[in-house]
Structure formats: C-alpha cells, structure tokens
Short mmCIF file of C-alpha atoms in Angstrom, two decimals:
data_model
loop_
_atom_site.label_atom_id
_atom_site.label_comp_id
_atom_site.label_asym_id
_atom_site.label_seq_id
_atom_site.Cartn_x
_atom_site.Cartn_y
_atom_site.Cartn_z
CA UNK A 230 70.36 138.61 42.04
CA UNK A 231 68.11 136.22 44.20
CA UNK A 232 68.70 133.02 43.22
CA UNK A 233 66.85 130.33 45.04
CA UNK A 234 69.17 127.23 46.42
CA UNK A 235 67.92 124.51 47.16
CA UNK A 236 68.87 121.22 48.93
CA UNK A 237 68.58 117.92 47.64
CA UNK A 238 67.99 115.17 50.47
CA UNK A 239 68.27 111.73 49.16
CA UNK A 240 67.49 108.26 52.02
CA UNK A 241 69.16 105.08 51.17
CA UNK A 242 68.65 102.00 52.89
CA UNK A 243 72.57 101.35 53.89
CA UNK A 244 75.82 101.91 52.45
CA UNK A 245 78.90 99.22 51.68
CA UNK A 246 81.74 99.65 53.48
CA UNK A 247 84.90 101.22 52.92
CA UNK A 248 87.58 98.30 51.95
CA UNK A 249 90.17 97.13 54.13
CA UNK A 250 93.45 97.08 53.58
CA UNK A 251 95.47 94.17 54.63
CA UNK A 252 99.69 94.27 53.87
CA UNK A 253 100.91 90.82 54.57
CA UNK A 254 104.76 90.15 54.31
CA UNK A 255 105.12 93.87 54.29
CA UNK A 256 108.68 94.81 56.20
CA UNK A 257 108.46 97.17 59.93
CA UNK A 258 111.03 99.33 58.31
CA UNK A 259 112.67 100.31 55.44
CA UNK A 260 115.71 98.75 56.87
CA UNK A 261 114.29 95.58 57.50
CA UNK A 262 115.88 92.49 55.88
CA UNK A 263 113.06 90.20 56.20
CA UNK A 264 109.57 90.61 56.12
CA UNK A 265 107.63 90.67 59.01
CA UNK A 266 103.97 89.51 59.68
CA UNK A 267 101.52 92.24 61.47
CA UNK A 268 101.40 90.05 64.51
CA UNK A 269 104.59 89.59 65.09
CA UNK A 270 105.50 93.57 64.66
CA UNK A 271 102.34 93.88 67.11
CA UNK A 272 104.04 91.67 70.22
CA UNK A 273 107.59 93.14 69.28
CA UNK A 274 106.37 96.51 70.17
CA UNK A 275 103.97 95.11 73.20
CA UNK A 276 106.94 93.69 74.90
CA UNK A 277 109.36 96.61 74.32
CA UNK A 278 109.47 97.86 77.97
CA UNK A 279 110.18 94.28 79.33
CA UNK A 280 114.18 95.15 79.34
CA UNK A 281 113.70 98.93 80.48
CA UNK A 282 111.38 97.85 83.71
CA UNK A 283 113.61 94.25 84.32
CA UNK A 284 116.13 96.47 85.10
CA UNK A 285 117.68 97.08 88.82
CA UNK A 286 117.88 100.83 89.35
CA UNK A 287 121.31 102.12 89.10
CA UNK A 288 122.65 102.40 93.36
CA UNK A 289 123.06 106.04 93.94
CA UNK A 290 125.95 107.47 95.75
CA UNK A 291 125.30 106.83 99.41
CA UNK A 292 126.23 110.74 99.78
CA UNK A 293 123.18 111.46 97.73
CA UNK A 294 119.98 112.34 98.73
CA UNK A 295 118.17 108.81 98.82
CA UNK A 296 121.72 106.62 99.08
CA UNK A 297 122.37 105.18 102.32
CA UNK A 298 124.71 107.62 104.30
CA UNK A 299 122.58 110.49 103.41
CA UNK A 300 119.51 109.07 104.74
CA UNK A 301 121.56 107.53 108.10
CA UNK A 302 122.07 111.22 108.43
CA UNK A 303 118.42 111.95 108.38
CA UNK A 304 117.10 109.42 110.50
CA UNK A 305 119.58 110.97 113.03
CA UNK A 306 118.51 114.07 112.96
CA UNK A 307 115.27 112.57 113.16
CA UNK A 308 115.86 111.74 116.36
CA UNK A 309 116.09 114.81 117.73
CA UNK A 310 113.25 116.72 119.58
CA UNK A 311 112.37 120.24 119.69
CA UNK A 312 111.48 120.49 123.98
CA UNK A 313 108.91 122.82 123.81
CA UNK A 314 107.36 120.92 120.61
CA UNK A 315 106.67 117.17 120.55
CA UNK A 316 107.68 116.82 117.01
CA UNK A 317 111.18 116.19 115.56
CA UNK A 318 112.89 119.02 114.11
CA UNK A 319 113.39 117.39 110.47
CA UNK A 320 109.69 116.99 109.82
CA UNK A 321 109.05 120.40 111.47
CA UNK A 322 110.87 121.93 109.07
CA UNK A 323 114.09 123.71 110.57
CA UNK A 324 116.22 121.09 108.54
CA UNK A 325 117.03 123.39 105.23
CA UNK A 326 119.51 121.05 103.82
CA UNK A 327 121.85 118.78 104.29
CA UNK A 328 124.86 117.84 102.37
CA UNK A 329 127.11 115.10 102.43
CA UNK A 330 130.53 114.19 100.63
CA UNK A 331 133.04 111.98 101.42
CA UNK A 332 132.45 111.49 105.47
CA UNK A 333 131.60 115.05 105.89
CA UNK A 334 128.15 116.10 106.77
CA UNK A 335 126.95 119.64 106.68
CA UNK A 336 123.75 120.43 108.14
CA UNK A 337 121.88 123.93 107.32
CA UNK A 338 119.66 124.27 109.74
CA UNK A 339 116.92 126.93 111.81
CA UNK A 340 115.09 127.56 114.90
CA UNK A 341 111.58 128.75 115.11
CA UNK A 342 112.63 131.90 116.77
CA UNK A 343 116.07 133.97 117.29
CA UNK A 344 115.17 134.17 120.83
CA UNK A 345 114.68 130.08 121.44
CA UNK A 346 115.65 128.52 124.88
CA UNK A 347 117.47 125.92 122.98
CA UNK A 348 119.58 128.35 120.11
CA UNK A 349 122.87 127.95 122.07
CA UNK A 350 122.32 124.10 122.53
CA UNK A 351 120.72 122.93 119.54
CA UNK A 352 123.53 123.27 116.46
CA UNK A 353 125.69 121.90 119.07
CA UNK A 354 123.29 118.96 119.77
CA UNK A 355 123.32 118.63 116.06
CA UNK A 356 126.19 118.51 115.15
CA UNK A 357 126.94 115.67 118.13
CA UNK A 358 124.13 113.09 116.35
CA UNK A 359 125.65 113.69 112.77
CA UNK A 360 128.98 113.15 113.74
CA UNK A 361 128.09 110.14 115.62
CA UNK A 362 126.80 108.26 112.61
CA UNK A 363 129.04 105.47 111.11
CA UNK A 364 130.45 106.39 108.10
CA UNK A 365 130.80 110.48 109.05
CA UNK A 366 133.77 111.71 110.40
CA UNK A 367 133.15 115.09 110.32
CA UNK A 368 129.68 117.01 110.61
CA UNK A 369 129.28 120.86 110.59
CA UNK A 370 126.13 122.92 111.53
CA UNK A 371 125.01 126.33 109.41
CA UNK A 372 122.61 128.35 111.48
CA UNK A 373 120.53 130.42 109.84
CA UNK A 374 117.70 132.67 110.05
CA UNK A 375 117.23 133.56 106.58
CA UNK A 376 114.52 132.62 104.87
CA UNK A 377 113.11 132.62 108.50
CA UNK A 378 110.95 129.25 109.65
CA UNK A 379 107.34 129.83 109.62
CA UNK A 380 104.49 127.12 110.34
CA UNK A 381 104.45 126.24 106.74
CA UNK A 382 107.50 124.13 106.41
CA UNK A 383 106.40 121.39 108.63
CA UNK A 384 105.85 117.94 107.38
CA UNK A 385 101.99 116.54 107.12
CA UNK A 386 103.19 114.32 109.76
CA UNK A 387 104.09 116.56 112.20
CA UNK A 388 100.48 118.91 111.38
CA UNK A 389 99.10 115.97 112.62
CA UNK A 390 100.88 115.62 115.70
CA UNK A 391 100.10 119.06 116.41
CA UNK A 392 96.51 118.33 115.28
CA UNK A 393 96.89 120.94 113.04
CA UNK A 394 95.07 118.44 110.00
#
C-alpha cells in the first residue's frame, strides 16, 4: 500500500509562443452589414462618450433644489444672522428644509434652544427675507423643535468661524 511517487522535473531552454489570432474583416456584431476593421471598432468605442459629455445638462426647475429661485431663497436666508452667534443660520444648521413651488416658499426651520432671545422674532424675520425675494409671493415659516438642533448640523464653514476645526 506504499507506493513511492515520484516527480519528474524536466529544464528546457525556452518555449514558442502561443499563436495569435488575428480576425480581419470580421463584423462588430452579428447585425452588422459590413465588415469592420479592428481599428476602426477600437476608435468607435473610444469616442462613444463624446455625445453623452457634449451635452448641456438638462435646466432644472428653478423651484428645485439647485434651479435658480430655490437657491435665491437660500442666499436670503443666508443673509440672516443668529445675534448671539456670528454665523448665518443656514450654514449653522437651523435651516431643515425648504420648499418651493410655484412663488410659494416654505421654510422649516429651528432655533438652538426653546428658550432663545430671538424665538418670537426670528420665523418672523424669516419669513420677511423669503417673501422679499423676486419671484416669491408668498413665504411661510414651520418652527420646529423636533429633531432638536444640536452642534452637529453646522456647516464646515461655520466650525471654522467658530474655530471649532
């Protein structure tokens, strides 16, 4: 039952290599009327993102996040500065949304506290900067406390302001 095995090392001084295969005239497809050289399939497929990134992006809605209105509404709101913080209350993060359709703006919005010198003002003030951008006729102003605003959802700009980075 013990059989011996051996194995068999041979050296050879170089081996021929493998053949190549060439297709000439072959077609891309089994569709394809014609037949088509390798080169020319080669620079068909190199160039077939040319029309895809030639395009001009499609224009979004100007309600949409990114269109025009909707970002006239956030550069407004932009403007306007917590008092006891020197950072704008979009990038520190009491902006939760905001929603626009058809000249209406609705802002969701926080305050750092429930207890904040400026949570009678502040939807008011708001709702004033909205409503004064062109192209808005109407702007309302959701307070709410829910999820409640913690350091977290400020902007990297305003850590830095803070000197919080």
């Amino acid at each position: 039952m013990n059989e011996e095995r051996k194995i068999v090392v041979e050296e050879v001084e170089s081996v021929a290599a493998p053949p190549k295969v060439r297709v000439e005239g072959a077609p891309v497809d089994a569709h394809a009327e014609k037949s088509v050289s390798v080169a020319e399939s080669f620079e068909r497929k190199r160039d077939y993102l040319e029309g895809f990134l030639a395009q001009k992006p499609v224009a979004e809605s100007a309600d949409a996040p990114g269109g025009e209105l909707y970002e006239a509404v956030v550069a407004a709101l932009k403007d306007i500065y917590d008092p006891e913080i020197p950072v704008n209350i979009y990038d520190l993060g009491l902006i939760y949304g905001v929603d626009v359709s058809e000249g209406h703006a609705t802002v969701t919005m926080t305050l750092t506290t429930p207890h904040c010198p400026v949570a009678e003002s502040m939807p008011g003030e708001v709702e004033l900067r909205v409503s004064t951008v062109p192209g808005i006729a109407t702007a309302d102003v959701n307070l709410v406390w829910d999820p409640p605003w913690d350091p977290a959802k400020m902007t990297d700009e305003a850590r830095l302001e803070l000197g919080m980075l």
